[in-house]
Short mmCIF file of C-alpha atoms in Angstrom, two decimals:
data_model
loop_
_atom_site.label_atom_id
_atom_site.label_comp_id
_atom_site.label_asym_id
_atom_site.label_seq_id
_atom_site.Cartn_x
_atom_site.Cartn_y
_atom_site.Cartn_z
CA MET G 97 -6.32 -5.27 20.79
CA ASN G 98 -7.41 -8.83 20.17
CA ALA G 99 -6.67 -10.88 17.03
CA LYS G 100 -10.07 -10.20 15.47
CA GLU G 101 -9.77 -6.42 15.87
CA PHE G 102 -6.21 -6.58 14.52
CA LEU G 103 -7.15 -8.61 11.44
CA LYS G 104 -10.21 -6.44 10.72
CA GLN G 105 -7.82 -3.56 10.00
CA HIS G 106 -6.07 -5.34 7.12
CA ASP G 107 -8.36 -3.88 4.45
CA ASP G 108 -7.79 -0.39 5.86
CA TRP G 109 -4.01 -0.90 5.75
CA VAL G 110 -4.22 -1.75 2.06
CA LYS G 111 -6.41 1.29 1.36
CA GLU G 112 -4.04 3.52 3.33
CA MET G 113 -1.06 2.23 1.34
CA ASP G 114 -2.94 2.99 -1.88
CA TRP G 115 -3.59 6.53 -0.60
CA ILE G 116 0.10 6.94 0.28
CA ASP G 117 1.06 5.77 -3.22
CA GLU G 118 -1.27 8.43 -4.67
CA GLN G 119 0.33 11.09 -2.47
CA LEU G 120 3.81 10.00 -3.49
CA GLU G 121 2.83 10.22 -7.14
CA LYS G 122 1.48 13.74 -6.60
CA LEU G 123 4.73 14.69 -4.87
CA ARG G 124 6.75 13.38 -7.78
CA ASN G 125 4.81 15.67 -10.13
CA ASP G 126 4.23 18.64 -7.84
CA GLY G 127 6.31 21.70 -7.04
CA ILE G 128 8.25 21.61 -10.28
CA SER G 129 8.17 24.46 -12.74
CA ILE G 130 9.39 24.10 -16.28
CA GLU G 131 11.72 26.88 -17.40
CA THR G 132 12.96 27.59 -20.88
CA ASP G 133 16.03 29.61 -21.86
CA CYS G 134 17.92 30.29 -25.01
CA VAL G 135 21.73 30.23 -25.45
CA VAL G 136 24.01 30.78 -28.39
CA GLY G 137 26.19 27.96 -29.66
CA SER G 138 27.76 26.62 -32.81
CA SER G 139 27.79 23.30 -34.62
CA ARG G 140 30.49 20.73 -33.82
CA CYS G 141 32.05 20.81 -37.23
CA GLU G 142 32.85 23.41 -39.88
CA PRO G 143 31.52 25.82 -40.75
CA TYR G 144 31.24 26.98 -37.13
CA GLN G 145 28.17 29.15 -37.35
CA LYS G 146 26.49 30.56 -34.28
CA HIS G 147 22.84 29.69 -33.76
CA ALA G 148 20.28 29.76 -30.94
CA ILE G 149 19.82 26.66 -28.78
CA THR G 150 16.69 26.34 -26.64
CA ILE G 151 17.16 24.71 -23.22
CA THR G 152 14.19 23.45 -21.19
CA GLY G 153 14.32 21.97 -17.69
CA ALA G 154 12.61 21.48 -14.36
CA VAL G 155 13.32 24.01 -11.63
CA GLN G 156 12.51 23.79 -7.92
CA SER G 157 13.44 25.91 -4.94
CA LYS G 158 15.69 24.34 -2.29
CA LYS G 159 12.95 24.76 0.33
CA THR G 160 10.47 22.90 -1.86
CA ILE G 161 12.96 20.11 -2.50
CA LYS G 162 13.66 19.77 1.24
CA ALA G 163 9.93 19.73 2.14
CA ARG G 164 9.18 17.11 -0.54
CA GLN G 165 12.06 14.92 0.68
CA HIS G 166 10.68 15.16 4.22
CA LEU G 167 7.23 14.06 3.05
CA PHE G 168 8.76 11.21 1.04
CA ARG G 169 10.52 9.98 4.20
CA LEU G 170 7.34 10.28 6.30
CA TYR G 171 5.27 8.37 3.74
CA ASP G 172 8.01 5.75 3.40
CA ASP G 173 8.09 5.27 7.18
CA LYS G 174 4.30 4.91 7.25
CA LYS G 175 4.32 2.33 4.45
CA ARG G 176 7.03 0.38 6.28
CA GLN G 177 4.83 0.39 9.41
CA LEU G 178 1.80 -0.79 7.41
CA TYR G 179 3.82 -3.56 5.78
CA GLY G 180 5.00 -4.55 9.26
CA TRP G 181 1.41 -4.91 10.41
CA GLN G 182 0.62 -7.03 7.37
CA ILE G 183 3.57 -9.26 8.25
CA ASP G 184 2.25 -9.53 11.82
CA ALA G 185 -1.16 -10.53 10.42
CA GLU G 186 0.48 -13.25 8.30
CA LYS G 187 2.39 -14.51 11.36
CA LEU G 188 -0.86 -14.60 13.31
CA LEU G 189 -2.46 -16.71 10.58
CA ASP G 190 0.57 -19.03 10.55
CA LYS G 191 -0.04 -19.81 14.23
CA ILE G 192 -3.44 -21.31 13.40
CA ALA G 193 -2.97 -25.04 12.91
CA ASP G 194 -6.42 -25.58 11.37
CA SER G 195 -6.16 -25.18 7.59
CA ARG G 196 -9.89 -24.55 7.18
CA ALA G 197 -9.79 -21.78 9.75
CA ARG G 198 -6.70 -20.21 8.09
CA ARG G 199 -8.47 -20.15 4.73
CA ILE G 200 -11.59 -18.58 6.22
CA PHE G 201 -9.47 -15.97 8.05
CA ARG G 202 -7.57 -15.17 4.86
CA PHE G 203 -10.63 -14.93 2.65
CA TYR G 204 -12.58 -12.76 5.08
CA TYR G 205 -9.95 -10.56 6.74
CA ILE G 206 -7.07 -10.45 4.26
CA ASP G 207 -8.92 -10.69 0.93
CA GLY G 208 -11.95 -8.76 2.23
CA LEU G 209 -14.55 -11.16 0.84
CA THR G 210 -18.15 -11.19 2.07
CA TRP G 211 -19.42 -14.21 4.03
CA ASP G 212 -21.27 -15.43 0.92
CA GLU G 213 -18.05 -15.19 -1.11
CA VAL G 214 -16.06 -16.96 1.61
CA ALA G 215 -18.59 -19.81 1.71
CA ALA G 216 -18.45 -20.13 -2.09
CA LYS G 217 -14.63 -20.22 -2.09
CA MET G 218 -14.60 -22.82 0.67
CA GLY G 219 -16.79 -25.12 -1.41
CA HIS G 220 -18.27 -28.37 -0.03
CA ASP G 221 -21.73 -26.85 0.30
CA GLU G 222 -20.54 -24.38 2.94
CA THR G 223 -22.99 -21.69 4.03
CA LYS G 224 -22.18 -18.14 5.02
CA ASP G 225 -23.50 -18.78 8.53
CA GLY G 226 -21.49 -21.99 8.79
CA VAL G 227 -18.14 -20.35 7.95
CA ARG G 228 -18.91 -17.31 10.10
CA ILE G 229 -19.77 -19.44 13.15
CA TYR G 230 -16.72 -21.64 12.58
CA LEU G 231 -14.51 -18.54 12.48
CA ASP G 232 -16.10 -17.18 15.67
CA ARG G 233 -15.33 -20.47 17.48
CA ILE G 234 -11.71 -20.43 16.34
CA MET G 235 -11.40 -16.76 17.27
CA LYS G 236 -12.54 -17.50 20.84
CA LYS G 237 -9.88 -20.19 21.11
CA ILE G 238 -7.00 -17.96 19.97
CA SER G 239 -8.05 -14.73 21.72
#
């Protein structure tokens, strides 16, 4: 995979991490049933009179807990891999000596801006075709 194909995936990595976060949140709230029970107790001080105390708590089967923990580990491993790829993308950008090219790369591939938005962020009367062509030239040099 060349640098361009690699960097094009950045937006998908971010979206995949968001999806994983949603799944983790569902796991945190899923598979738990709330149970209520009643016990008999007395007050701490005199007169010691018996009265009912309601207890409520979350209950889960051991199999459910084990399966959820497995999914948590799998999602955590996947997020670690995605973060690793983002780090690799940052290292790739750091290898580009040309500041203008780095900014264009970042705006387009990392920030996911359109060519019009990239040109506007670059300023100096840049055009979308101008920044796109400049990026293509740099890409040919580093690929």
